[in-house]
PDB file of C-alpha atoms in Angstrom:
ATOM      1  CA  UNK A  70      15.800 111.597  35.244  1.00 48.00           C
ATOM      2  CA  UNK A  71      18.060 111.022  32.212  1.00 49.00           C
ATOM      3  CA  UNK A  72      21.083 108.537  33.250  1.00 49.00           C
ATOM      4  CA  UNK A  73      24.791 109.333  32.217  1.00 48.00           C
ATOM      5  CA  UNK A  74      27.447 107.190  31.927  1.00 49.00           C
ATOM      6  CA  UNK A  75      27.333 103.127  30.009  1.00 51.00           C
ATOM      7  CA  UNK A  76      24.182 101.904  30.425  1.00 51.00           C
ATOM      8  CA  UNK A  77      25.956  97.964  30.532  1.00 50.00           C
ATOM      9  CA  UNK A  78      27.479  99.243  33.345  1.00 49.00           C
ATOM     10  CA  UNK A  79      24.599 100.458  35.196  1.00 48.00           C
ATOM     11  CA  UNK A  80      22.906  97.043  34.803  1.00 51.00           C
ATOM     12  CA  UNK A  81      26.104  94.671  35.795  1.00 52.00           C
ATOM     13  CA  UNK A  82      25.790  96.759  39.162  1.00 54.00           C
ATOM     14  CA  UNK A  83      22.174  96.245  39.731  1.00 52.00           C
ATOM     15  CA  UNK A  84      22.651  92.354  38.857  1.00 54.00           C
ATOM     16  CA  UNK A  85      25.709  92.161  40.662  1.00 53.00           C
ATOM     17  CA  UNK A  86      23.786  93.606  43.797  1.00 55.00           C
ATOM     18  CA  UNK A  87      20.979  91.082  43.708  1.00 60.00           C
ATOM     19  CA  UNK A  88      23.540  87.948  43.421  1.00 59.00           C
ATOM     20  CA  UNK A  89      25.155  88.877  46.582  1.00 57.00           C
ATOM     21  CA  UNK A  90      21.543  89.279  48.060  1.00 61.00           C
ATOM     22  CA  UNK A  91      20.360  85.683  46.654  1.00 61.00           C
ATOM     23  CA  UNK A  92      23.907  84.208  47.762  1.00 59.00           C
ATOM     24  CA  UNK A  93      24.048  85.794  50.993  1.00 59.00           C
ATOM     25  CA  UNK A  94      20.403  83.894  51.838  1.00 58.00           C
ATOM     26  CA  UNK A  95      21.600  80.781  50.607  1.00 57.00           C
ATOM     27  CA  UNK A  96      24.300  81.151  53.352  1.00 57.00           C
ATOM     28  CA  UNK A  97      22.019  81.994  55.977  1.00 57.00           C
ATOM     29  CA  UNK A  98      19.491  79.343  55.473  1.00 55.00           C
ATOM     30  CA  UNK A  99      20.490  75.979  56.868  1.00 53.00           C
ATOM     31  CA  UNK A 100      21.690  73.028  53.871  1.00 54.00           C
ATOM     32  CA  UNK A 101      19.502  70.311  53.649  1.00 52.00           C
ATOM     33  CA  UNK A 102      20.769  66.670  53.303  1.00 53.00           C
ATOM     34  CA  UNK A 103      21.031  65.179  49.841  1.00 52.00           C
ATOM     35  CA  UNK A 104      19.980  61.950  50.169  1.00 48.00           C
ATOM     36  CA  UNK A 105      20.667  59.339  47.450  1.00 51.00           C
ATOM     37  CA  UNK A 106      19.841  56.017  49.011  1.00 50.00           C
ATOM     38  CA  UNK A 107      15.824  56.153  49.888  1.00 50.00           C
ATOM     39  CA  UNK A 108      16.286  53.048  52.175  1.00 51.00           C
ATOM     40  CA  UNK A 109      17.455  56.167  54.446  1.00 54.00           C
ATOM     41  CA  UNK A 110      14.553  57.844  53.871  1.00 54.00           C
ATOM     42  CA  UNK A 111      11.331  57.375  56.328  1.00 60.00           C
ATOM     43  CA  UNK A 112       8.546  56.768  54.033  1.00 56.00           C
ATOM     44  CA  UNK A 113       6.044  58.248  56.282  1.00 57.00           C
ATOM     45  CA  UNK A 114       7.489  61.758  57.143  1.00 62.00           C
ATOM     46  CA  UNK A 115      10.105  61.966  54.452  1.00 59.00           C
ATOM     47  CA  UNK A 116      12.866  62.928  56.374  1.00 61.00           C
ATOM     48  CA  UNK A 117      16.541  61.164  56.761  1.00 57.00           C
ATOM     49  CA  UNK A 118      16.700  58.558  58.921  1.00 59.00           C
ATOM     50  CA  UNK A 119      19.796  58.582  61.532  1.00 54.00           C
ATOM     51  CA  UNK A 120      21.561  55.451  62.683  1.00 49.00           C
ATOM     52  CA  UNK A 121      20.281  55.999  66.219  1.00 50.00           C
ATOM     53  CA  UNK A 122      16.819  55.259  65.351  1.00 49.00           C
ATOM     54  CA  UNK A 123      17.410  52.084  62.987  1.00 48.00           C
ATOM     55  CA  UNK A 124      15.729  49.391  65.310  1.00 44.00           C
ATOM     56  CA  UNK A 125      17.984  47.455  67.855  1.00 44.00           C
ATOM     57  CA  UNK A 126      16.761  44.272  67.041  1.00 42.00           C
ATOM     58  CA  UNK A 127      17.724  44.554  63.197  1.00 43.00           C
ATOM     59  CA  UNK A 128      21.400  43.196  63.796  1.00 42.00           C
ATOM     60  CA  UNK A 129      20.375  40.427  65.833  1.00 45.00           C
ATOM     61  CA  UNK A 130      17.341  38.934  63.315  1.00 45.00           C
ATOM     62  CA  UNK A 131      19.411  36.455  61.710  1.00 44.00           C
ATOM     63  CA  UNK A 132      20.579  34.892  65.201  1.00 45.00           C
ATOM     64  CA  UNK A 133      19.857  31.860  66.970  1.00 51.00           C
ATOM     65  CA  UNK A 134      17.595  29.252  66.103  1.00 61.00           C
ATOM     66  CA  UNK A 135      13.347  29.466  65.519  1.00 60.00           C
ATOM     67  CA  UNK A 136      12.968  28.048  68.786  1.00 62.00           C
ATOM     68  CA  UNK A 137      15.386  30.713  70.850  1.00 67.00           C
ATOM     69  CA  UNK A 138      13.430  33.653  68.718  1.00 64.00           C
ATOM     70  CA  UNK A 139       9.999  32.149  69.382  1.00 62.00           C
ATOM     71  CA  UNK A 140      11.152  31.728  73.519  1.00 64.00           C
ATOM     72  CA  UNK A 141      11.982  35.728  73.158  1.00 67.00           C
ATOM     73  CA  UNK A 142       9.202  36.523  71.861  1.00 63.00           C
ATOM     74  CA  UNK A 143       6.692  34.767  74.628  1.00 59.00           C
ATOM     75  CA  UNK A 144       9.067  36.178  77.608  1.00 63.00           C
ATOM     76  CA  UNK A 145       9.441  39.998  76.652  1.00 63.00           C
ATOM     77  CA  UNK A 146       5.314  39.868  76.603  1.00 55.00           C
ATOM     78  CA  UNK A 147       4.109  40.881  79.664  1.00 55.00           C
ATOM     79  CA  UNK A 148       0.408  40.521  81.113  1.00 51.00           C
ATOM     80  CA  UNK A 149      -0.951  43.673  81.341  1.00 53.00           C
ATOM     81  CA  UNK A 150      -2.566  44.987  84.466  1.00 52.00           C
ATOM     82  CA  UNK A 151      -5.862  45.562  85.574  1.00 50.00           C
ATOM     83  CA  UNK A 152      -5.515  49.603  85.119  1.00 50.00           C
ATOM     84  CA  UNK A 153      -3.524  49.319  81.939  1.00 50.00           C
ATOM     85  CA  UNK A 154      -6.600  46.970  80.136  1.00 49.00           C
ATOM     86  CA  UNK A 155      -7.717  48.894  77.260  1.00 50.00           C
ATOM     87  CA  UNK A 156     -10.872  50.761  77.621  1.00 51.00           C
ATOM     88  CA  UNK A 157     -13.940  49.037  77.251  1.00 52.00           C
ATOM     89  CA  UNK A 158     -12.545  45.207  78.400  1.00 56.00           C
ATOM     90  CA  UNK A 159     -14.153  43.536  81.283  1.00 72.00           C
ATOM     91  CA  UNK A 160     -12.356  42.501  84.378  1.00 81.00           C
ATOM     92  CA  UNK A 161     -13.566  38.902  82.997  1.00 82.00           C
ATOM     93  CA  UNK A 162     -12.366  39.166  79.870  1.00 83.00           C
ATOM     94  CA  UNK A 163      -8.789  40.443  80.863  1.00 81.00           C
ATOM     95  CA  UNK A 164      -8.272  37.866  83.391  1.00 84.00           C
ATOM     96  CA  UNK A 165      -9.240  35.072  80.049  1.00 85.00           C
ATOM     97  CA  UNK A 166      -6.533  36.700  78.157  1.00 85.00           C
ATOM     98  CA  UNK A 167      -4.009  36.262  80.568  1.00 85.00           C
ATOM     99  CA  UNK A 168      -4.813  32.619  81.253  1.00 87.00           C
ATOM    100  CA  UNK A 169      -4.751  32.145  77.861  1.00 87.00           C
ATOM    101  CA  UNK A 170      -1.210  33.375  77.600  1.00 88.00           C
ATOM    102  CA  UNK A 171      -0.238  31.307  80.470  1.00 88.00           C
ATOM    103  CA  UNK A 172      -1.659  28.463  79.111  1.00 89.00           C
ATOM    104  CA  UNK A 173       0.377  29.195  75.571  1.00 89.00           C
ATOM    105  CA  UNK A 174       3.403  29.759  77.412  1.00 89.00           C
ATOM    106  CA  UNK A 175       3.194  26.339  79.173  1.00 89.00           C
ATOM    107  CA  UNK A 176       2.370  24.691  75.971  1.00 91.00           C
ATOM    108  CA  UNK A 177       5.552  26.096  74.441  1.00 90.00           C
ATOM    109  CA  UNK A 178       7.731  25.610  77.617  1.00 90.00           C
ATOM    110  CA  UNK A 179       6.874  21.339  77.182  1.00 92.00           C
ATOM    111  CA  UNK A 180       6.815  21.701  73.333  1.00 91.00           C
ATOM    112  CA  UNK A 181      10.873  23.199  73.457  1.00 91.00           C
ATOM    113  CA  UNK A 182      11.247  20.215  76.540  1.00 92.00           C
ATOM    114  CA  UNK A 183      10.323  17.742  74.239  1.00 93.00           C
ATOM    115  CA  UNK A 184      12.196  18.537  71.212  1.00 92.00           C
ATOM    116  CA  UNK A 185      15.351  18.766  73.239  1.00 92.00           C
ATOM    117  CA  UNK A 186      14.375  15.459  74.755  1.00 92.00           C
ATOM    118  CA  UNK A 187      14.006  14.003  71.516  1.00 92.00           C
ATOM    119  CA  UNK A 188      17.302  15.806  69.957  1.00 92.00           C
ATOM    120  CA  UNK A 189      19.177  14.177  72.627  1.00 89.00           C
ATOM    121  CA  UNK A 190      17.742  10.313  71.686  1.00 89.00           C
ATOM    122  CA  UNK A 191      18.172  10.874  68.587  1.00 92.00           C
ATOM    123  CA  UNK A 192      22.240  11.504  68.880  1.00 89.00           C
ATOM    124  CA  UNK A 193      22.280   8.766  71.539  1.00 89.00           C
ATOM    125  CA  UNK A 194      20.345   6.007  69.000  1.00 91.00           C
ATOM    126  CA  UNK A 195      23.166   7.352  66.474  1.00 92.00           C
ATOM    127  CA  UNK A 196      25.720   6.985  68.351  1.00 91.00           C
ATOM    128  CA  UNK A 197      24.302   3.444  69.312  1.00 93.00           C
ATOM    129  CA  UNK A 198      24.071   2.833  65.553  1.00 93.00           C
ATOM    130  CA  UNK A 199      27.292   2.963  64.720  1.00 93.00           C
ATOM    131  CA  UNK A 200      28.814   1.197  67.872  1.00 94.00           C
ATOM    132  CA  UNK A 201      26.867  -1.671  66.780  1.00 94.00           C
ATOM    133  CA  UNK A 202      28.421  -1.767  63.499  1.00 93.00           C
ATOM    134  CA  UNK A 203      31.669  -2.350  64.844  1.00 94.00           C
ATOM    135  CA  UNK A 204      31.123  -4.722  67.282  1.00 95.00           C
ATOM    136  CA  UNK A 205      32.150  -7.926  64.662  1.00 94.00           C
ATOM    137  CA  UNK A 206      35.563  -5.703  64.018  1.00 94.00           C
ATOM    138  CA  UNK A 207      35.853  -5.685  67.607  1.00 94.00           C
ATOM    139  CA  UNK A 208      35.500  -9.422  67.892  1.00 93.00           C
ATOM    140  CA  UNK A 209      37.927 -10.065  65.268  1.00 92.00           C
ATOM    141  CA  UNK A 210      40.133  -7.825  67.060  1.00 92.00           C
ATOM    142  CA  UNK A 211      39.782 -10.195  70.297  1.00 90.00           C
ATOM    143  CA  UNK A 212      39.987 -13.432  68.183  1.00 91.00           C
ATOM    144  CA  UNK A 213      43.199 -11.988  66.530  1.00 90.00           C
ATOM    145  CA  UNK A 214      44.600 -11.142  69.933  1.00 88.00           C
ATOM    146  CA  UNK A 215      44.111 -14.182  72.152  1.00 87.00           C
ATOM    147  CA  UNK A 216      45.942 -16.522  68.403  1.00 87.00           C
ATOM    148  CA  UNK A 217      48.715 -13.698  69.365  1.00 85.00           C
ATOM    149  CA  UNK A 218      48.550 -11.540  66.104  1.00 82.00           C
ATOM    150  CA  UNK A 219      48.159  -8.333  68.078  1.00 82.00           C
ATOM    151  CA  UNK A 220      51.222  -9.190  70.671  1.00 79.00           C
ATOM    152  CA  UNK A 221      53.117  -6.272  68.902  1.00 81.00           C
ATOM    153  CA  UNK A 222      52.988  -4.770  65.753  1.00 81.00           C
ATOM    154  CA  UNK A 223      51.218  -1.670  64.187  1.00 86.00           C
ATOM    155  CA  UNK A 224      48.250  -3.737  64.016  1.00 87.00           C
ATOM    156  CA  UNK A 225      48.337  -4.008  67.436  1.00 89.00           C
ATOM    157  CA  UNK A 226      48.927  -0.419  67.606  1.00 90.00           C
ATOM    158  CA  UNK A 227      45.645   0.294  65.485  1.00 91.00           C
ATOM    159  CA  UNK A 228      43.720  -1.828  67.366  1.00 91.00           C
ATOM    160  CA  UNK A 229      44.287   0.084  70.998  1.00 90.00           C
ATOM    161  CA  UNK A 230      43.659   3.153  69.263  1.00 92.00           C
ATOM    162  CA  UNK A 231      40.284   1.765  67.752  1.00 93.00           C
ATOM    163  CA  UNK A 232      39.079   0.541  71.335  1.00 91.00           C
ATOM    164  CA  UNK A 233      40.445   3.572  72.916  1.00 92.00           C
ATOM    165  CA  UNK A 234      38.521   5.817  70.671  1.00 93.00           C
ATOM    166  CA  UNK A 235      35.064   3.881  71.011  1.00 93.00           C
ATOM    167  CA  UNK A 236      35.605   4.456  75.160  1.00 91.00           C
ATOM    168  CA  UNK A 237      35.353   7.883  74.525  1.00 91.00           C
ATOM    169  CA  UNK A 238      31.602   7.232  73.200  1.00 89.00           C
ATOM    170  CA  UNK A 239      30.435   5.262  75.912  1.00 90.00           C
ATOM    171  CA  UNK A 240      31.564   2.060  74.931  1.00 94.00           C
ATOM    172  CA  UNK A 241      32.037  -0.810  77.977  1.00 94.00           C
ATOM    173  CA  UNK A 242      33.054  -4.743  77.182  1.00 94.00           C
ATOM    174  CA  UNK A 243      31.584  -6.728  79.540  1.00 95.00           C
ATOM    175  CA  UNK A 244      34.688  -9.884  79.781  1.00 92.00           C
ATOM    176  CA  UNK A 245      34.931 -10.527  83.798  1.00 93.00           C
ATOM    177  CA  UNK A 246      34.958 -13.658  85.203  1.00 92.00           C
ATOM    178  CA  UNK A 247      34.445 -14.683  88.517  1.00 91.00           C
ATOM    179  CA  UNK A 248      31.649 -12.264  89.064  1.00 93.00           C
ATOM    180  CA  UNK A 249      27.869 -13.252  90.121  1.00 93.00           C
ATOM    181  CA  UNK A 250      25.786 -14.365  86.838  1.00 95.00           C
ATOM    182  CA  UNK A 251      23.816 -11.630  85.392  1.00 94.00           C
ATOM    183  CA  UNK A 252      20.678 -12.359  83.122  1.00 94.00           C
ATOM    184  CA  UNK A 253      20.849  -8.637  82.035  1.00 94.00           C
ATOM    185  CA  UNK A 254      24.501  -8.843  80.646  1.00 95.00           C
ATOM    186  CA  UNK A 255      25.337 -12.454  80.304  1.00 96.00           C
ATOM    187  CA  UNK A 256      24.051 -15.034  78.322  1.00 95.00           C
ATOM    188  CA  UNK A 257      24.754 -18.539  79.789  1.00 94.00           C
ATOM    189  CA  UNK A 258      26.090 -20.983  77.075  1.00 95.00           C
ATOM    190  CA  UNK A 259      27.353 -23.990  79.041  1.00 93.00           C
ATOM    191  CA  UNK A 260      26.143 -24.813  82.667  1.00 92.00           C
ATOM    192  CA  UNK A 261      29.139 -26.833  84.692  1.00 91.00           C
ATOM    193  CA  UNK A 262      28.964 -27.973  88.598  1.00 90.00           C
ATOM    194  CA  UNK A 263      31.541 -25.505  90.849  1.00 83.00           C
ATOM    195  CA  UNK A 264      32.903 -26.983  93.967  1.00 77.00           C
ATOM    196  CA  UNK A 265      34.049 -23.485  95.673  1.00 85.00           C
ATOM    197  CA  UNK A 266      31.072 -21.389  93.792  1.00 86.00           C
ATOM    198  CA  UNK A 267      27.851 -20.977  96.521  1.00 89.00           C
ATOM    199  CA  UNK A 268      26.004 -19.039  93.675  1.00 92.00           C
ATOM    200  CA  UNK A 269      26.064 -18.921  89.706  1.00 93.00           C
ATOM    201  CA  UNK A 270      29.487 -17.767  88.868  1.00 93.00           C
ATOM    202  CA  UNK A 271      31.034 -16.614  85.733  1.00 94.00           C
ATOM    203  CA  UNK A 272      33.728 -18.731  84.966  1.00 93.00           C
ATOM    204  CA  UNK A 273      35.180 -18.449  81.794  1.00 93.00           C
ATOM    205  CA  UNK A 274      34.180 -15.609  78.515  1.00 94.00           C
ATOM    206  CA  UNK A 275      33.746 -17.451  75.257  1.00 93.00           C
ATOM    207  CA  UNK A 276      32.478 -13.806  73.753  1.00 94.00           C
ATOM    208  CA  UNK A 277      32.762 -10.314  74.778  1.00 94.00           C
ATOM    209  CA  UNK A 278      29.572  -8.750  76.119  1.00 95.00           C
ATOM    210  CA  UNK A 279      29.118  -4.429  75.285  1.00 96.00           C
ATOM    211  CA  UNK A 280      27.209  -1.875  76.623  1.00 94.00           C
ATOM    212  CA  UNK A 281      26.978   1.530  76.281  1.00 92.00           C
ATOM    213  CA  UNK A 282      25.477   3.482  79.038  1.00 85.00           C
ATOM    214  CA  UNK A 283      22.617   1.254  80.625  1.00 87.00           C
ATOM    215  CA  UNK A 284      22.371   0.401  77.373  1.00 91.00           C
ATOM    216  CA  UNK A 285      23.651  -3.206  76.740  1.00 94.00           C
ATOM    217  CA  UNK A 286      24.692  -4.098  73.394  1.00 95.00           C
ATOM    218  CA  UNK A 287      25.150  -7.084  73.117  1.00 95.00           C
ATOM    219  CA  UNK A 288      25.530  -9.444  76.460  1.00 95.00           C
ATOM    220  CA  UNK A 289      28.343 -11.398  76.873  1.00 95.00           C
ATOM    221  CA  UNK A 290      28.594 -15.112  76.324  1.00 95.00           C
ATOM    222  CA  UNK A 291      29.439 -17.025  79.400  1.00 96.00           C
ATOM    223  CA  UNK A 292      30.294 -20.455  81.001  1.00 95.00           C
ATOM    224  CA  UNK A 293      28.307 -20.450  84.226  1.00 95.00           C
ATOM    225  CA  UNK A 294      29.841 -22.411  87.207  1.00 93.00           C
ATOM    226  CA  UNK A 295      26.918 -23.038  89.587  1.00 92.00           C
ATOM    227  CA  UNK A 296      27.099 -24.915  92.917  1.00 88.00           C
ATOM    228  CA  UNK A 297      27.511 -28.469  93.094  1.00 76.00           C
TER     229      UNK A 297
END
């Protein structure tokens, strides 16, 4: 059948009519994500991942210390029951496999015991460490004090903040007299007849005794008045 009219025409409306037809599907059919960072993508299935199914644990993997993290790991396994053995495992067998995570979670329970244990003596033998290193400051202190350098002053100042701040870490002096003679803390230097002493007496401090603790540091050097 012959066609009148512009033949440009003709074919602007028959393209026209299959754009609307190819847009109006696009419409219809649902967008897809574009995704431009494949750390979102799940390499197995290939689809997005959402932020709901990023594992829980992930912000928490750079917390707490090895041993916390190991201590997590033993408690959140569980012993499975008898039913719940995989098919194919003995009764015998199962019940080996739970002693032997018994026995591994014992092991780890006195391993994490005994490198707290050892944490803590080593601070303590630190601590220890440096109170001995001070102990001839603290003498010169005393000598300084009973020639009546320290009566008032800033050095005298100094020097109560100095012993003040080594109480804080345990520090003790050991100076009393008139208290029963102790081998542990005193060392006896001179010997001298008492006449109202019925047992060996501390009589007089010739050096400062420490101790930090039940720790003594150094015991203190003593005149001993002992019954006559």
């Amino acid at each position: 059948m012959p066609h009148h009219g512009n033949e440009e025409e003709h074919n602007s409306s028959k393209d026209h009519g299959r754009d609307s037809r190819e847009n109006e599907r696009q419409e219809n059919e649902p967008q897809k994500p574009v995704i431009h960072d494949n750390r979102k993508v799940d390499p197995k299935t290939g689809q997005a991942r959402h932020p709901d199914q990023e594992p829980a644990a992930a912000g928490h993997s750079g917390s707490g210390d090895a041993l916390s993290q190991a201590e997590d790991i033993l408690n959140s396994v569980e012993v499975p029951a008898e039913e719940s053995v995989a098919q194919g495992v003995g009764a015998e067998e199962a019940e080996e496999l739970r002693n032997d995570l018994r026995r591994l979670q014992a092991e780890y329970v006195n391993y994490r015991k005994r490198v707290e244990r050892d944490r803590a003596v080593a601070g303590e033998m630190a601590v220890i460490g440096v109170l001995n290193s001070l102990l001839p400051v603290l003498d010169d202190v005393d000598a300084a004090r009973q020639h009546g350098d320290l009566a008032d002053g800033p050095f005298a100042a100094i020097a109560a903040k100095l012993e003040n701040a080594l109480k804080t870490y345990g520090l003790v002096r050991i100076d009393e007299t008139g208290v029963e003679f102790d081998p542990t803390i005193h060392e006896a230097l001179i010997q001298q007849p008492g006449a109202d002493v019925e047992i060996d007496t501390v009589s007089q401090v010739l050096r400062s005794g420490y101790k930090s603790g039940e720790r003594v540091l150094r015991a203190a050097q003593v005149i001993v008045a002992v019954p006559a």
